[in-house]
Each structure stands twice: as structure tokens, then as C-alpha cells.
mmCIF file of C-alpha atoms in Angstrom:
data_model
loop_
_atom_site.group_PDB
_atom_site.id
_atom_site.type_symbol
_atom_site.label_atom_id
_atom_site.label_comp_id
_atom_site.label_asym_id
_atom_site.label_seq_id
_atom_site.Cartn_x
_atom_site.Cartn_y
_atom_site.Cartn_z
ATOM 1 C CA MET A 3 3.078 17.278 -15.159
ATOM 2 C CA THR A 4 3.193 15.532 -11.714
ATOM 3 C CA ASP A 5 2.531 11.576 -10.848
ATOM 4 C CA PRO A 6 -0.984 11.856 -9.528
ATOM 5 C CA VAL A 7 0.679 10.358 -5.788
ATOM 6 C CA PRO A 8 4.157 11.359 -4.910
ATOM 7 C CA ASN A 9 6.298 8.405 -5.047
ATOM 8 C CA LEU A 10 4.067 6.379 -7.583
ATOM 9 C CA GLY A 11 3.730 6.157 -10.759
ATOM 10 C CA ASN A 12 0.518 5.824 -12.726
ATOM 11 C CA ASP A 13 0.356 2.132 -12.282
ATOM 12 C CA ALA A 14 1.377 1.786 -8.915
ATOM 13 C CA THR A 15 -1.060 4.631 -8.091
ATOM 14 C CA ALA A 16 -4.175 2.887 -9.998
ATOM 15 C CA THR A 17 -2.906 -0.180 -8.076
ATOM 16 C CA LEU A 18 -3.286 1.647 -4.616
ATOM 17 C CA PHE A 19 -6.942 2.876 -5.744
ATOM 18 C CA ASP A 20 -7.803 -0.856 -6.463
ATOM 19 C CA ALA A 21 -6.612 -1.720 -3.370
ATOM 20 C CA ILE A 22 -8.695 1.032 -1.358
ATOM 21 C CA ASP A 23 -11.652 0.077 -3.169
ATOM 22 C CA HIS A 24 -11.372 -3.792 -2.415
ATOM 23 C CA ALA A 25 -10.732 -3.208 1.588
ATOM 24 C CA VAL A 26 -13.376 -0.671 1.441
ATOM 25 C CA ALA A 27 -15.882 -3.260 -0.031
ATOM 26 C CA GLU A 28 -14.186 -5.940 2.650
ATOM 27 C CA ALA A 29 -14.822 -3.724 5.455
ATOM 28 C CA GLU A 30 -18.805 -3.413 4.521
ATOM 29 C CA ASP A 31 -18.448 -7.264 3.990
ATOM 30 C CA THR A 32 -16.825 -7.673 7.621
ATOM 31 C CA ALA A 33 -18.030 -5.487 10.236
ATOM 32 C CA SER A 34 -15.444 -7.676 13.127
ATOM 33 C CA GLY A 35 -12.578 -6.086 10.592
ATOM 34 C CA PHE A 36 -11.141 -8.012 7.557
ATOM 35 C CA VAL A 37 -7.796 -9.916 6.748
ATOM 36 C CA PRO A 38 -4.755 -7.812 5.105
ATOM 37 C CA PHE A 39 -3.953 -8.975 1.840
ATOM 38 C CA VAL A 40 -1.725 -7.515 -0.496
ATOM 39 C CA LEU A 41 -2.350 -6.462 -4.622
ATOM 40 C CA ALA A 42 1.004 -7.231 -6.346
ATOM 41 C CA VAL A 43 1.802 -6.994 -10.187
ATOM 42 C CA LEU A 44 4.484 -8.768 -11.074
ATOM 43 C CA PRO A 45 7.350 -7.821 -13.644
ATOM 44 C CA ASP A 46 4.969 -9.415 -16.395
ATOM 45 C CA GLY A 47 1.995 -7.755 -15.598
ATOM 46 C CA GLU A 48 0.338 -10.344 -13.841
ATOM 47 C CA LYS A 49 -1.957 -9.033 -10.870
ATOM 48 C CA VAL A 50 -1.826 -11.101 -7.685
ATOM 49 C CA ALA A 51 -3.274 -11.178 -4.372
ATOM 50 C CA LYS A 52 -2.614 -12.918 -0.698
ATOM 51 C CA ARG A 53 -4.045 -12.495 2.459
ATOM 52 C CA TYR A 54 -2.212 -12.916 5.540
ATOM 53 C CA VAL A 55 -3.271 -14.118 8.661
ATOM 54 C CA ASP A 56 -1.203 -14.560 11.652
ATOM 55 C CA ASP A 57 -3.548 -16.867 13.597
ATOM 56 C CA GLU A 58 -6.400 -19.082 11.985
ATOM 57 C CA GLU A 59 -8.109 -19.355 15.173
ATOM 58 C CA ASN A 60 -7.864 -15.804 16.496
ATOM 59 C CA PHE A 61 -6.205 -13.338 13.269
ATOM 60 C CA THR A 62 -5.359 -9.896 14.669
ATOM 61 C CA VAL A 63 -4.524 -7.049 12.540
ATOM 62 C CA GLU A 64 -1.643 -6.393 13.372
ATOM 63 C CA GLY A 65 0.167 -9.431 13.448
ATOM 64 C CA SER A 66 -1.303 -10.071 10.371
ATOM 65 C CA VAL A 67 0.305 -6.763 8.668
ATOM 66 C CA ALA A 68 3.719 -7.732 10.107
ATOM 67 C CA LEU A 69 3.668 -10.779 9.163
ATOM 68 C CA ALA A 70 2.943 -9.167 5.187
ATOM 69 C CA ARG A 71 5.904 -6.996 5.704
ATOM 70 C CA PRO A 72 8.843 -9.297 5.734
ATOM 71 C CA ASP A 73 7.054 -11.754 2.947
ATOM 72 C CA LEU A 74 6.998 -9.308 0.693
ATOM 73 C CA ALA A 75 10.849 -8.422 1.121
ATOM 74 C CA ALA A 76 11.529 -11.569 0.353
ATOM 75 C CA ALA A 77 9.537 -11.556 -2.515
ATOM 76 C CA ASP A 78 10.548 -13.631 -5.407
ATOM 77 C CA PRO A 79 9.740 -12.628 -8.272
ATOM 78 C CA VAL A 80 10.011 -8.638 -7.232
ATOM 79 C CA PRO A 81 7.019 -7.349 -7.702
ATOM 80 C CA ARG A 82 6.342 -3.978 -9.681
ATOM 81 C CA HIS A 83 4.656 -2.723 -7.254
ATOM 82 C CA VAL A 84 2.224 -3.551 -4.133
ATOM 83 C CA ALA A 85 -0.296 -2.109 -1.834
ATOM 84 C CA LEU A 86 -0.831 -3.651 1.594
ATOM 85 C CA ALA A 87 -4.401 -3.298 3.171
ATOM 86 C CA TRP A 88 -5.689 -3.793 6.396
ATOM 87 C CA ASP A 89 -8.676 -1.960 8.482
ATOM 88 C CA GLY A 90 -8.466 -0.333 11.960
ATOM 89 C CA PHE A 91 -9.272 3.240 13.383
ATOM 90 C CA LEU A 92 -7.982 7.168 12.206
ATOM 91 C CA THR A 93 -8.012 9.656 14.577
ATOM 92 C CA LEU A 94 -7.638 13.607 13.114
ATOM 93 C CA ASP A 95 -7.898 16.319 15.727
ATOM 94 C CA GLU A 96 -9.522 14.145 18.278
ATOM 95 C CA ASP A 97 -12.761 12.896 15.853
ATOM 96 C CA ARG A 98 -12.062 8.996 15.565
ATOM 97 C CA THR A 99 -13.312 6.762 12.664
ATOM 98 C CA GLU A 100 -13.274 3.649 11.707
ATOM 99 C CA ALA A 101 -10.845 3.608 8.241
ATOM 100 C CA VAL A 102 -9.185 1.270 5.774
ATOM 101 C CA PHE A 103 -5.518 1.793 5.282
ATOM 102 C CA VAL A 104 -3.201 0.891 2.268
ATOM 103 C CA ASP A 105 1.132 1.346 2.973
ATOM 104 C CA ALA A 106 1.635 1.248 -0.828
ATOM 105 C CA TYR A 107 5.193 1.080 -2.748
ATOM 106 C CA GLU A 108 6.238 1.089 -6.298
ATOM 107 C CA GLN A 109 9.736 -0.852 -6.955
ATOM 108 C CA GLY A 110 12.977 1.431 -6.890
ATOM 109 C CA ARG A 111 11.374 4.306 -4.755
ATOM 110 C CA PRO A 112 13.134 5.360 -1.474
ATOM 111 C CA GLU A 113 9.823 5.232 -0.117
ATOM 112 C CA GLY A 114 6.205 4.261 -0.171
ATOM 113 C CA VAL A 115 2.851 6.156 0.774
ATOM 114 C CA ARG A 116 0.187 5.656 3.494
ATOM 115 C CA PHE A 117 -3.454 6.337 2.516
ATOM 116 C CA ALA A 118 -6.714 6.064 4.532
ATOM 117 C CA GLN A 119 -10.116 6.359 3.834
ATOM 118 C CA ARG A 120 -12.839 7.063 6.730
ATOM 119 C CA TYR A 121 -15.935 5.313 6.971
ATOM 120 C CA LEU A 122 -18.982 5.354 9.337
ATOM 121 C CA ARG A 123 -20.868 2.283 9.627
ATOM 122 C CA GLY A 124 -25.084 2.285 9.291
ATOM 123 C CA GLY A 125 -27.893 0.158 8.873
ATOM 124 C CA ASN A 126 -26.958 0.780 4.852
ATOM 125 C CA GLY A 127 -23.777 -0.256 4.841
ATOM 126 C CA LEU A 128 -20.592 2.073 4.922
ATOM 127 C CA GLU A 129 -20.795 5.727 4.433
ATOM 128 C CA LEU A 130 -17.466 6.959 3.141
ATOM 129 C CA LEU A 131 -16.459 10.372 4.572
ATOM 130 C CA GLY A 132 -14.179 12.237 2.394
ATOM 131 C CA ASN A 133 -12.208 10.941 -0.362
ATOM 132 C CA PRO A 134 -8.705 8.803 0.526
ATOM 133 C CA LEU A 135 -6.280 10.621 2.131
ATOM 134 C CA LEU A 136 -2.100 10.726 2.027
ATOM 135 C CA LEU A 137 -1.222 10.386 5.605
ATOM 136 C CA ASN A 138 2.273 11.964 6.165
ATOM 137 C CA HIS A 139 3.622 8.531 7.355
ATOM 138 C CA ARG A 140 6.187 7.365 4.345
ATOM 139 C CA PRO A 141 6.526 3.625 4.613
ATOM 140 C CA GLU A 142 9.961 1.888 4.577
ATOM 141 C CA PRO A 143 10.890 0.260 0.831
ATOM 142 C CA MET A 144 8.297 -2.882 1.350
ATOM 143 C CA LEU A 145 10.253 -4.902 -1.474
ATOM 144 C CA PRO A 146 13.605 -6.248 -1.787
ATOM 145 C CA LEU A 147 16.399 -4.609 -3.713
ATOM 146 C CA PRO A 148 16.692 -6.135 -7.547
ATOM 147 C CA THR A 149 18.846 -8.961 -8.160
ATOM 148 C CA GLY A 150 21.945 -9.000 -10.097
ATOM 149 C CA PRO A 151 23.047 -11.880 -12.605
ATOM 150 C CA ALA A 152 24.658 -13.993 -10.160
ATOM 151 C CA GLY A 153 21.507 -13.604 -7.717
ATOM 152 C CA GLU A 154 23.312 -11.121 -5.139
ATOM 153 C CA ALA A 155 21.250 -7.647 -4.875
ATOM 154 C CA THR A 156 22.694 -4.836 -6.483
ATOM 155 C CA ASP A 157 22.506 -1.647 -4.714
ATOM 156 C CA ALA A 158 24.258 0.330 -7.693
ATOM 157 C CA ARG A 159 20.993 -0.826 -9.562
ATOM 158 C CA ALA A 160 18.766 0.257 -6.794
ATOM 159 C CA ALA A 161 20.523 3.714 -6.370
ATOM 160 C CA ALA A 162 20.769 4.221 -10.138
ATOM 161 C CA ILE A 163 17.057 3.542 -10.347
ATOM 162 C CA ALA A 164 16.070 5.807 -7.610
ATOM 163 C CA ARG A 165 18.181 8.481 -9.083
ATOM 164 C CA ILE A 166 16.394 8.354 -12.402
ATOM 165 C CA GLN A 167 13.153 8.438 -11.140
ATOM 166 C CA ALA A 168 14.114 11.303 -8.764
ATOM 167 C CA LEU A 169 15.126 13.051 -12.374
ATOM 168 C CA ALA A 170 11.974 12.557 -13.739
ATOM 169 C CA ASP A 171 9.880 13.588 -10.752
ATOM 170 C CA ARG A 172 11.445 16.676 -11.117
ATOM 171 C CA GLN A 173 11.275 17.134 -14.402
ATOM 172 C CA LYS A 174 7.106 16.178 -14.587
ATOM 173 C CA ARG A 175 7.433 19.084 -11.600
ATOM 174 C CA ARG A 176 8.374 21.802 -14.086
#
């Protein structure tokens, strides 16, 4: 059996879909675009959310998402997994629609995933177009490497975690 989403275990997948659901609700409430946010699960299992605003007076989605990435890369404590959500537009086969996007990453994986949920805005709120789509874009890891006892990043430990995860993924596919 394989993980339901490539590069994510079950807990990280649940966080990804929680972020999609929350982003859709935010998009419905805010026609002009919502403030990008991160959902994270900390090492002790605590779930936290944080919004990112690049400019209090006139925020931009691009600038706010760009602000979130270095903040996640310096996170302490390092979350188990994270999901970064924002509102935008998706073009598929020359058809452009509004969509919420979520980049999700699980600690120790070689890359993350990007999903989009397309929607149409109408008089009765949002109409979702199909199911969330797994896009081809594979985001770089969004979290820092785990640190060793002296506080230095342990590349060997991260590599070992990635190898173990790859072996587990191969075993599940059989």
C-alpha cells in the first residue's frame, strides 16, 4: 500500500487537506484574496497556524508567500510537517480559474507537493471545480534540517531519514 499523496505520510496528508479546506473557506469569505497562512504540526503534536503579511497597508500574495518560506526554513522547533496556503489563479489547457494553492512538506522528505483546488465565485458562494489537483511542481524542502545535540545541522541524519523514508515508500508500493 502506498501513501495517499507522494512524499507525504498520512498525518502530513491530513494537514494538507485541512489547509485546503481552510483556504477554500477563507476564499469564500474574502473575495479580494485571503492572507496566506501556514498550518504546522510541532514535534510534540501541537498544531499551530500563522499568517504572513508582507505589508500591513497593502499586502500582496506573492510577497507574503515569499515571507513565509524563509521563516519556515528557520523554524525552531522544527515542525513535523507544514502546509503553506494562498489564493490565486490556475490555468489548465488555456482555462484560467481562481484556485487555492497549498504547498505541503514533511520533515526528512526530499521534496514537497503542491495542490490546487479550483473554484468559481457565484451569488451563492464558491462552487468547487472537481477535487484538489496534485500539480507537477515539487517544492523544495520548506523546513530546516534537524539539529544534533550541539545545535549544528546534521546532514547525515537528514540523509538517513530520507533513505529510510524512500525504503518505506518502496515497501508500501509492493
